[in-house]
């Protein structure tokens, strides 16, 4: 029986409208992950950031987003996904407005942290709504295909949009652009979802678990992102990572032995699909966010392209992501999600190895275009299947938690991967600031990103079950609302 907890019941609502709501929310979250990348140098100049300080425009968002996703997912399960989604959208929109008006580095960093808090609330709530509305079958495959295409489009077009806004308007509009999108998402949420059941009562919220998980994840990411200032073997880094490990260990103890209503049921992690999909997702996020970052730096610092030109050069990458997501839906009627994850991860890894051959005398057309398209198509093949795998079969009351866990693994992987590979690039090129030295650092990091994808493929082979049913074995009823257009 279809889960109807959060399905809309008014005359104008339906699964298609719910899908449209989730798509807009995910587009905004993905857009914000990448839109500041090309603008970072202009932001640093405009607000007088130091070279190290400018990275906190990215890290502040990553720390709050990744650290609070589990809490956001649990809040959606406990208090209602629509309520939490609306609250997250409000925080995100107001934080974006404040960031656009920032007059000092601290103000912008604080606004980015608030954006992360809003995203941590709305991303798992939106994904849980999608999982509940499309619980199985071809309708689920189609819905997650739309979700993955929008997710890909937001992240890829964020670079394009960020470059154009930075070059021709102002870097401030990479923040302002979220405000009308958030307003539209609020309107869609009010129209396309219901309030759901009243908040759960009786058990105390797992405040201690939330504090321990958030603090542990935050310190883990912080310890890695600061390795450009404090080497891996330094006292500061070792101590920070040790404290993070202790806090995460305490979190597991609290969840197992202490909490009446755990933030995450540890039995969920024993599910092979959940565990395997999250491990795969962590490596996927680490590789692809790093690859986009280093290719952007290569185009600007080595080839000397401006923000607008760099943004436009990411357009084929964006189109490749969308094409890969659409192809995943077509192939998903015949192939199991595990197979698509293996194929997609392998194709992406080949594309990143190819990108690792960049040279200081290269050009976009000869060194970047073809491998970036190959990597983006492979990445698009992975997005829908990994989400579907991580949430399929999860109990309805835990879909928010599972969604928060999946979003958290992607964001933490992105933060850790960017920090670790950024350290490699810095070490390789630290002896010189010439284009050749920078190129060598970026090329080395892109090649290492490919090894992360190879590790993800190994996880899919070793952990995920090969015998899961594919949607093609299920009958199709094209008269049901599940097959309506997401914009109907």
Short mmCIF file of C-alpha atoms in Angstrom, two decimals:
data_model
loop_
_atom_site.label_atom_id
_atom_site.label_comp_id
_atom_site.label_asym_id
_atom_site.label_seq_id
_atom_site.Cartn_x
_atom_site.Cartn_y
_atom_site.Cartn_z
CA UNK A 1 0.00 0.00 0.00
CA UNK A 2 1.32 3.46 -0.87
CA UNK A 3 2.46 5.60 2.00
CA UNK A 4 0.16 8.63 2.12
CA UNK A 5 1.40 10.49 5.18
CA UNK A 6 2.50 13.53 3.27
CA UNK A 7 0.63 13.22 0.01
CA UNK A 8 -1.44 16.23 -1.01
CA UNK A 9 -5.19 15.80 -0.85
CA UNK A 10 -6.51 19.04 -2.32
CA UNK A 11 -7.92 19.14 -5.80
CA UNK A 12 -4.88 20.63 -7.46
CA UNK A 13 -2.27 18.46 -5.83
CA UNK A 14 -0.88 15.09 -6.81
CA UNK A 15 2.34 13.11 -7.02
CA UNK A 16 3.47 15.25 -9.96
CA UNK A 17 3.20 18.43 -7.90
CA UNK A 18 5.06 16.81 -5.03
CA UNK A 19 7.80 15.85 -7.47
CA UNK A 20 7.94 19.44 -8.76
CA UNK A 21 8.27 20.73 -5.18
CA UNK A 22 11.14 18.37 -4.39
CA UNK A 23 12.82 19.19 -7.72
CA UNK A 24 12.85 22.94 -7.04
CA UNK A 25 14.22 22.43 -3.53
CA UNK A 26 16.96 20.10 -4.75
CA UNK A 27 17.89 22.44 -7.60
CA UNK A 28 18.43 25.26 -5.11
CA UNK A 29 20.49 23.12 -2.72
CA UNK A 30 22.68 21.84 -5.56
CA UNK A 31 23.00 25.31 -7.08
CA UNK A 32 24.28 26.74 -3.82
CA UNK A 33 26.93 24.05 -3.53
CA UNK A 34 28.64 25.22 -6.71
CA UNK A 35 27.52 28.75 -7.54
CA UNK A 36 30.18 30.42 -5.36
CA UNK A 37 33.13 28.47 -6.79
CA UNK A 38 33.82 30.68 -9.80
CA UNK A 39 32.98 33.82 -7.80
CA UNK A 40 35.39 33.05 -4.95
CA UNK A 41 38.26 35.22 -6.19
CA UNK A 42 35.96 38.24 -6.72
CA UNK A 43 34.41 37.67 -3.28
CA UNK A 44 37.86 37.60 -1.70
CA UNK A 45 38.82 40.86 -3.40
CA UNK A 46 35.52 42.57 -2.64
CA UNK A 47 35.46 41.82 1.09
CA UNK A 48 39.24 41.66 1.67
CA UNK A 49 39.40 37.99 2.59
CA UNK A 50 42.82 36.47 3.08
CA UNK A 51 43.75 33.57 0.80
CA UNK A 52 42.99 31.06 3.56
CA UNK A 53 39.97 32.97 4.84
CA UNK A 54 38.22 32.86 1.46
CA UNK A 55 37.93 29.08 1.66
CA UNK A 56 35.55 29.53 4.59
CA UNK A 57 32.93 30.84 2.18
CA UNK A 58 32.72 27.19 1.06
CA UNK A 59 33.66 25.50 4.34
CA UNK A 60 31.11 27.33 6.50
CA UNK A 61 28.31 25.96 4.33
CA UNK A 62 29.86 22.50 4.23
CA UNK A 63 30.34 22.28 8.00
CA UNK A 64 26.84 23.33 8.99
CA UNK A 65 25.16 21.39 6.18
CA UNK A 66 27.08 18.16 6.69
CA UNK A 67 27.05 18.37 10.48
CA UNK A 68 23.29 18.90 10.87
CA UNK A 69 21.85 16.64 8.16
CA UNK A 70 21.15 13.73 10.51
CA UNK A 71 19.34 16.05 12.88
CA UNK A 72 17.40 17.55 9.97
CA UNK A 73 16.31 14.12 8.75
CA UNK A 74 15.19 13.08 12.20
CA UNK A 75 13.33 16.34 12.70
CA UNK A 76 11.38 15.71 9.50
CA UNK A 77 10.39 12.22 10.64
CA UNK A 78 9.39 13.45 14.09
CA UNK A 79 7.74 16.82 13.49
CA UNK A 80 6.49 16.48 9.92
CA UNK A 81 8.40 16.85 6.67
CA UNK A 82 6.31 19.73 5.40
CA UNK A 83 6.84 21.75 8.58
CA UNK A 84 10.58 21.17 8.58
CA UNK A 85 10.84 21.83 4.83
CA UNK A 86 9.08 25.20 5.17
CA UNK A 87 11.27 26.17 8.13
CA UNK A 88 14.41 25.23 6.22
CA UNK A 89 13.32 27.22 3.17
CA UNK A 90 12.68 30.29 5.31
CA UNK A 91 16.10 30.12 6.96
CA UNK A 92 17.82 29.47 3.63
CA UNK A 93 16.11 32.35 1.84
CA UNK A 94 16.76 34.88 4.61
CA UNK A 95 20.39 33.76 4.94
CA UNK A 96 20.88 34.20 1.19
CA UNK A 97 19.48 37.71 1.37
CA UNK A 98 21.78 38.56 4.28
CA UNK A 99 24.79 37.11 2.46
CA UNK A 100 24.14 39.26 -0.58
CA UNK A 101 24.25 42.40 1.58
CA UNK A 102 27.34 41.31 3.59
CA UNK A 103 29.90 44.07 4.14
CA UNK A 104 32.59 42.08 5.99
CA UNK A 105 34.07 38.59 5.75
CA UNK A 106 32.51 37.47 9.04
CA UNK A 107 29.04 38.48 7.87
CA UNK A 108 29.28 36.44 4.68
CA UNK A 109 30.71 33.39 6.48
CA UNK A 110 27.88 33.57 9.04
CA UNK A 111 25.30 33.82 6.25
CA UNK A 112 26.80 30.79 4.51
CA UNK A 113 26.64 28.83 7.79
CA UNK A 114 22.95 29.75 8.14
CA UNK A 115 22.36 28.63 4.56
CA UNK A 116 23.85 25.26 5.55
CA UNK A 117 21.49 25.01 8.53
CA UNK A 118 18.49 25.70 6.27
CA UNK A 119 19.71 23.19 3.69
CA UNK A 120 20.23 20.54 6.39
CA UNK A 121 16.55 20.87 7.30
CA UNK A 122 15.03 21.00 3.83
CA UNK A 123 17.15 18.52 1.81
CA UNK A 124 16.31 15.32 3.77
CA UNK A 125 12.69 16.41 4.26
CA UNK A 126 12.25 16.88 0.51
CA UNK A 127 13.91 13.58 -0.35
CA UNK A 128 11.80 11.75 2.26
CA UNK A 129 8.67 13.20 0.65
CA UNK A 130 9.80 11.81 -2.69
CA UNK A 131 10.50 8.36 -1.23
CA UNK A 132 7.11 8.25 0.49
CA UNK A 133 5.21 9.44 -2.58
CA UNK A 134 6.91 6.96 -4.96
CA UNK A 135 7.62 3.84 -2.84
CA UNK A 136 8.36 1.31 -5.61
CA UNK A 137 8.20 0.37 -9.27
CA UNK A 138 8.70 2.30 -12.46
CA UNK A 139 7.05 5.39 -11.03
CA UNK A 140 9.79 5.49 -8.40
CA UNK A 141 12.49 5.04 -11.03
CA UNK A 142 11.03 7.86 -13.11
CA UNK A 143 10.68 10.15 -10.08
CA UNK A 144 14.23 9.61 -8.96
CA UNK A 145 15.39 10.10 -12.53
CA UNK A 146 13.77 13.54 -12.54
CA UNK A 147 15.27 14.24 -9.10
CA UNK A 148 18.75 13.22 -10.20
CA UNK A 149 18.54 15.28 -13.40
CA UNK A 150 17.52 18.36 -11.42
CA UNK A 151 20.19 17.66 -8.81
CA UNK A 152 22.78 17.42 -11.58
CA UNK A 153 21.48 20.51 -13.34
CA UNK A 154 21.62 22.60 -10.17
CA UNK A 155 25.20 21.65 -9.39
CA UNK A 156 26.47 21.99 -12.95
CA UNK A 157 24.53 25.09 -13.96
CA UNK A 158 25.58 26.68 -10.66
CA UNK A 159 29.06 27.07 -12.09
CA UNK A 160 27.70 28.55 -15.32
CA UNK A 161 25.34 30.93 -13.55
CA UNK A 162 27.97 31.91 -10.98
CA UNK A 163 30.44 32.81 -13.70
CA UNK A 164 27.98 34.93 -15.66
CA UNK A 165 26.65 36.78 -12.62
CA UNK A 166 30.15 37.44 -11.30
CA UNK A 167 31.46 38.75 -14.62
CA UNK A 168 28.51 40.86 -15.74
CA UNK A 169 26.55 41.82 -12.61
CA UNK A 170 28.18 41.27 -9.20
CA UNK A 171 29.33 38.41 -7.02
CA UNK A 172 26.55 39.41 -4.59
CA UNK A 173 23.98 37.95 -6.97
CA UNK A 174 25.31 34.45 -6.46
CA UNK A 175 23.65 34.86 -3.05
CA UNK A 176 20.61 36.87 -4.13
CA UNK A 177 19.63 34.32 -6.79
CA UNK A 178 18.45 31.92 -4.09
CA UNK A 179 15.83 34.33 -2.74
CA UNK A 180 13.23 34.07 -5.56
CA UNK A 181 13.87 30.33 -5.89
CA UNK A 182 13.22 29.86 -2.15
CA UNK A 183 10.03 31.91 -2.42
CA UNK A 184 8.82 29.75 -5.30
CA UNK A 185 9.69 26.59 -3.34
CA UNK A 186 7.63 27.83 -0.37
CA UNK A 187 4.62 28.36 -2.64
CA UNK A 188 5.01 24.90 -4.18
CA UNK A 189 5.42 23.28 -0.76
CA UNK A 190 2.22 24.89 0.52
CA UNK A 191 0.37 23.72 -2.60
CA UNK A 192 1.99 20.35 -3.24
CA UNK A 193 2.26 18.80 0.24
CA UNK A 194 0.02 18.39 3.29
CA UNK A 195 0.77 19.18 6.91
CA UNK A 196 1.04 15.49 7.74
CA UNK A 197 0.34 13.96 11.15
CA UNK A 198 0.81 15.91 14.39
CA UNK A 199 4.25 15.85 16.02
CA UNK A 200 5.16 12.65 17.85
CA UNK A 201 4.85 12.84 21.61
CA UNK A 202 5.90 10.77 24.58
CA UNK A 203 9.62 10.20 23.94
CA UNK A 204 12.26 12.79 24.65
CA UNK A 205 14.17 14.05 21.59
CA UNK A 206 17.70 12.71 21.34
CA UNK A 207 19.36 16.04 22.09
CA UNK A 208 22.57 14.45 23.37
CA UNK A 209 22.92 12.32 20.24
CA UNK A 210 22.31 15.35 18.03
CA UNK A 211 25.00 17.36 19.84
CA UNK A 212 27.54 14.54 19.70
CA UNK A 213 26.91 13.73 16.04
CA UNK A 214 26.99 17.34 14.94
CA UNK A 215 30.10 18.16 16.96
CA UNK A 216 31.89 14.99 15.83
CA UNK A 217 31.14 15.47 12.12
CA UNK A 218 31.96 19.17 12.32
CA UNK A 219 35.34 18.54 13.96
CA UNK A 220 36.10 15.74 11.50
CA UNK A 221 35.53 18.07 8.55
CA UNK A 222 37.27 20.96 10.32
CA UNK A 223 40.35 18.87 11.03
CA UNK A 224 40.70 17.98 7.36
CA UNK A 225 39.88 21.37 5.84
CA UNK A 226 42.54 23.06 8.01
CA UNK A 227 45.37 20.84 6.79
CA UNK A 228 46.45 23.67 4.50
CA UNK A 229 47.44 25.51 7.70
CA UNK A 230 48.21 22.56 10.01
CA UNK A 231 49.87 19.50 8.40
CA UNK A 232 48.37 16.05 8.89
CA UNK A 233 50.93 15.12 11.57
CA UNK A 234 50.69 18.40 13.45
CA UNK A 235 49.40 18.47 17.01
CA UNK A 236 46.41 20.60 16.02
CA UNK A 237 45.24 18.22 13.29
CA UNK A 238 45.86 15.02 15.25
CA UNK A 239 44.10 16.41 18.32
CA UNK A 240 41.12 17.65 16.31
CA UNK A 241 40.65 14.32 14.54
CA UNK A 242 41.10 12.38 17.80
CA UNK A 243 38.42 14.45 19.52
CA UNK A 244 36.15 13.97 16.50
CA UNK A 245 36.62 10.19 16.69
CA UNK A 246 35.89 10.21 20.42
CA UNK A 247 32.71 12.24 19.95
CA UNK A 248 31.47 9.97 17.15
CA UNK A 249 32.24 6.93 19.31
CA UNK A 250 30.25 8.48 22.16
CA UNK A 251 27.41 9.14 19.69
CA UNK A 252 27.27 5.46 18.73
CA UNK A 253 27.17 4.49 22.41
CA UNK A 254 24.33 6.92 23.12
CA UNK A 255 22.34 5.67 20.14
CA UNK A 256 22.81 2.05 21.17
CA UNK A 257 22.43 2.24 24.95
CA UNK A 258 21.07 5.57 26.16
CA UNK A 259 18.63 7.36 23.85
CA UNK A 260 14.90 6.61 24.15
CA UNK A 261 14.30 7.83 20.60
CA UNK A 262 17.69 7.54 18.83
CA UNK A 263 18.70 10.08 16.22
CA UNK A 264 19.47 7.12 13.96
CA UNK A 265 18.62 3.50 14.60
CA UNK A 266 21.93 1.66 14.26
CA UNK A 267 20.13 -1.28 12.71
CA UNK A 268 19.56 0.96 9.70
CA UNK A 269 23.32 0.98 9.14
CA UNK A 270 23.32 -2.82 9.15
CA UNK A 271 21.16 -2.77 6.03
CA UNK A 272 23.51 -3.59 3.16
CA UNK A 273 21.74 -1.30 0.73
CA UNK A 274 21.84 1.67 3.12
CA UNK A 275 25.46 1.10 4.15
CA UNK A 276 26.72 0.39 0.65
CA UNK A 277 24.88 3.30 -0.97
CA UNK A 278 26.17 5.75 1.64
CA UNK A 279 29.77 4.55 1.32
CA UNK A 280 29.48 4.81 -2.47
CA UNK A 281 27.91 8.25 -2.16
CA UNK A 282 30.68 9.52 0.11
CA UNK A 283 33.37 8.63 -2.44
CA UNK A 284 31.25 9.91 -5.33
CA UNK A 285 30.83 13.29 -3.62
CA UNK A 286 34.52 13.48 -2.75
CA UNK A 287 35.60 12.81 -6.32
CA UNK A 288 33.16 14.95 -8.27
CA UNK A 289 33.11 18.09 -6.12
CA UNK A 290 36.91 18.05 -6.12
CA UNK A 291 37.02 17.52 -9.88
CA UNK A 292 34.74 20.49 -10.58
CA UNK A 293 36.81 22.65 -8.24
CA UNK A 294 40.17 21.76 -9.80
CA UNK A 295 38.95 22.01 -13.39
CA UNK A 296 37.59 25.48 -12.55
CA UNK A 297 40.98 26.50 -11.15
CA UNK A 298 42.78 25.04 -14.17
CA UNK A 299 40.63 27.03 -16.59
CA UNK A 300 41.13 30.29 -14.68
CA UNK A 301 44.64 30.11 -13.25
CA UNK A 302 46.45 28.03 -15.87
CA UNK A 303 44.60 28.86 -19.09
CA UNK A 304 43.77 32.40 -17.96
CA UNK A 305 40.04 32.37 -18.67
CA UNK A 306 37.66 34.82 -16.97
CA UNK A 307 34.71 33.86 -14.72
CA UNK A 308 32.08 34.13 -17.48
CA UNK A 309 34.12 32.12 -19.98
CA UNK A 310 34.86 29.49 -17.34
CA UNK A 311 31.20 29.25 -16.43
CA UNK A 312 30.17 28.77 -20.06
CA UNK A 313 32.83 26.11 -20.51
CA UNK A 314 31.01 24.08 -17.85
CA UNK A 315 27.85 24.06 -19.96
CA UNK A 316 28.75 20.78 -21.77
CA UNK A 317 29.44 19.26 -18.35
CA UNK A 318 25.97 20.33 -17.19
CA UNK A 319 24.31 18.90 -20.28
CA UNK A 320 26.26 15.66 -19.86
CA UNK A 321 24.99 15.32 -16.29
CA UNK A 322 21.41 15.72 -17.42
CA UNK A 323 21.92 13.28 -20.29
CA UNK A 324 23.41 10.72 -17.90
CA UNK A 325 20.47 11.11 -15.53
CA UNK A 326 17.96 10.59 -18.34
CA UNK A 327 19.93 7.61 -19.62
CA UNK A 328 19.84 6.10 -16.11
CA UNK A 329 16.03 6.12 -16.26
CA UNK A 330 16.02 4.38 -19.67
CA UNK A 331 18.58 1.77 -18.63
CA UNK A 332 16.92 1.37 -15.24
CA UNK A 333 13.97 -0.40 -16.86
CA UNK A 334 16.35 -3.24 -17.74
CA UNK A 335 19.30 -3.03 -15.31
CA UNK A 336 19.44 -3.21 -11.54
CA UNK A 337 20.60 -0.06 -9.68
CA UNK A 338 23.81 -1.85 -8.62
CA UNK A 339 24.70 -2.42 -12.27
CA UNK A 340 24.13 1.24 -13.09
CA UNK A 341 26.32 2.29 -10.17
CA UNK A 342 29.14 0.06 -11.43
CA UNK A 343 28.84 1.33 -15.00
CA UNK A 344 28.45 4.97 -13.99
CA UNK A 345 31.33 4.89 -11.52
CA UNK A 346 33.63 3.24 -14.06
CA UNK A 347 32.78 5.72 -16.83
CA UNK A 348 33.30 8.65 -14.47
CA UNK A 349 36.66 7.28 -13.32
CA UNK A 350 37.85 6.99 -16.94
CA UNK A 351 36.81 10.59 -17.56
CA UNK A 352 38.75 11.81 -14.50
CA UNK A 353 41.86 9.87 -15.50
CA UNK A 354 41.62 11.57 -18.88
CA UNK A 355 41.21 14.97 -17.21
CA UNK A 356 44.35 14.19 -15.21
CA UNK A 357 46.31 14.56 -18.47
CA UNK A 358 45.83 18.37 -18.57
CA UNK A 359 48.88 20.43 -19.51
CA UNK A 360 49.97 24.08 -19.07
CA UNK A 361 49.92 24.54 -22.85
CA UNK A 362 46.52 22.91 -23.21
CA UNK A 363 43.23 24.32 -24.40
CA UNK A 364 39.68 23.78 -23.29
CA UNK A 365 38.64 22.07 -26.53
CA UNK A 366 41.54 19.61 -26.56
CA UNK A 367 42.20 19.00 -22.84
CA UNK A 368 38.87 19.45 -21.03
CA UNK A 369 35.81 19.20 -23.27
CA UNK A 370 35.67 15.49 -24.15
CA UNK A 371 36.80 14.06 -20.77
CA UNK A 372 34.47 16.38 -18.86
CA UNK A 373 31.50 15.20 -20.94
CA UNK A 374 32.46 11.57 -20.34
CA UNK A 375 32.82 12.13 -16.58
CA UNK A 376 29.55 14.04 -16.38
CA UNK A 377 27.53 11.37 -18.20
CA UNK A 378 28.95 8.72 -15.86
CA UNK A 379 28.17 10.88 -12.84
CA UNK A 380 24.60 11.37 -14.05
CA UNK A 381 24.19 7.60 -14.34
CA UNK A 382 24.99 7.28 -10.63
CA UNK A 383 22.80 9.94 -9.05
CA UNK A 384 19.33 8.40 -9.22
CA UNK A 385 20.33 4.79 -8.53
CA UNK A 386 22.36 5.64 -5.41
CA UNK A 387 19.46 7.57 -3.87
CA UNK A 388 16.91 4.91 -4.77
CA UNK A 389 19.17 2.19 -3.34
CA UNK A 390 19.69 4.03 -0.05
CA UNK A 391 15.97 4.57 0.61
CA UNK A 392 14.18 1.61 -1.00
CA UNK A 393 12.80 -0.75 1.64
CA UNK A 394 13.37 1.68 4.52
CA UNK A 395 10.38 1.96 6.90
CA UNK A 396 8.20 4.99 6.24
CA UNK A 397 8.97 6.55 9.62
CA UNK A 398 12.71 6.36 8.88
CA UNK A 399 12.83 7.72 5.34
CA UNK A 400 13.78 11.18 6.59
CA UNK A 401 16.61 9.73 8.63
CA UNK A 402 17.83 7.64 5.69
CA UNK A 403 17.62 10.68 3.41
CA UNK A 404 19.54 12.82 5.89
CA UNK A 405 22.19 10.13 6.17
CA UNK A 406 22.58 9.98 2.38
CA UNK A 407 22.81 13.75 2.02
CA UNK A 408 25.28 13.82 4.89
CA UNK A 409 27.53 11.22 3.29
CA UNK A 410 27.64 13.22 0.04
CA UNK A 411 28.39 16.51 1.79
CA UNK A 412 30.95 15.07 4.19
CA UNK A 413 32.60 13.25 1.30
CA UNK A 414 32.73 16.50 -0.67
CA UNK A 415 34.30 18.38 2.24
CA UNK A 416 36.83 15.70 3.11
CA UNK A 417 37.70 14.99 -0.51
CA UNK A 418 38.20 18.65 -1.39
CA UNK A 419 40.33 19.22 1.69
CA UNK A 420 42.49 16.12 1.17
CA UNK A 421 42.97 16.56 -2.58
CA UNK A 422 43.45 20.29 -2.08
CA UNK A 423 46.33 19.48 0.25
CA UNK A 424 47.84 17.24 -2.43
CA UNK A 425 47.54 19.98 -5.07
CA UNK A 426 49.10 22.52 -2.71
CA UNK A 427 52.00 20.22 -1.80
CA UNK A 428 52.75 19.35 -5.43
CA UNK A 429 52.77 23.00 -6.54
CA UNK A 430 54.08 24.66 -3.35
CA UNK A 431 57.60 25.11 -4.72
CA UNK A 432 56.38 27.47 -7.43
CA UNK A 433 53.39 29.57 -8.47
CA UNK A 434 53.98 29.13 -12.20
CA UNK A 435 51.28 27.75 -14.47
CA UNK A 436 53.25 24.53 -14.87
CA UNK A 437 53.45 23.97 -11.11
CA UNK A 438 49.76 24.69 -10.62
CA UNK A 439 48.90 22.38 -13.50
CA UNK A 440 50.87 19.53 -11.95
CA UNK A 441 49.00 19.91 -8.66
CA UNK A 442 45.60 19.96 -10.32
CA UNK A 443 46.45 17.00 -12.59
CA UNK A 444 47.64 14.92 -9.64
CA UNK A 445 44.45 15.67 -7.69
CA UNK A 446 42.20 14.80 -10.64
CA UNK A 447 43.97 11.45 -11.04
CA UNK A 448 43.50 10.72 -7.33
CA UNK A 449 39.82 11.63 -7.67
CA UNK A 450 39.56 8.84 -10.24
CA UNK A 451 40.91 6.37 -7.67
CA UNK A 452 38.10 7.38 -5.32
CA UNK A 453 35.59 6.46 -8.02
CA UNK A 454 37.36 3.13 -8.46
CA UNK A 455 36.89 2.55 -4.73
CA UNK A 456 33.18 3.33 -5.09
CA UNK A 457 32.87 0.72 -7.85
CA UNK A 458 34.53 -1.86 -5.59
CA UNK A 459 31.99 -1.06 -2.87
CA UNK A 460 29.11 -1.55 -5.30
CA UNK A 461 30.56 -4.90 -6.35
CA UNK A 462 31.30 -6.13 -2.83
CA UNK A 463 28.46 -4.73 -0.71
CA UNK A 464 25.33 -4.15 -2.79
CA UNK A 465 23.22 -7.16 -3.67
CA UNK A 466 23.30 -8.19 -7.34
CA UNK A 467 19.93 -9.94 -7.34
CA UNK A 468 17.55 -7.08 -6.60
CA UNK A 469 14.49 -6.89 -8.88
CA UNK A 470 14.54 -4.34 -11.64
CA UNK A 471 11.51 -2.18 -12.33
CA UNK A 472 11.00 -3.79 -15.73
CA UNK A 473 9.53 -6.85 -14.02
CA UNK A 474 6.63 -4.85 -12.62
CA UNK A 475 3.42 -4.06 -14.51
CA UNK A 476 2.88 -0.52 -15.70
CA UNK A 477 -0.33 1.40 -15.12
CA UNK A 478 0.04 4.57 -17.12
CA UNK A 479 -3.35 5.85 -16.00
CA UNK A 480 -2.21 6.49 -12.44
CA UNK A 481 -1.13 9.94 -11.23
CA UNK A 482 2.39 8.62 -10.72
CA UNK A 483 2.96 9.01 -14.43
CA UNK A 484 1.83 12.57 -14.73
CA UNK A 485 4.29 15.22 -15.68
CA UNK A 486 6.00 16.79 -12.66
CA UNK A 487 4.70 20.17 -13.77
CA UNK A 488 1.09 19.19 -14.34
#
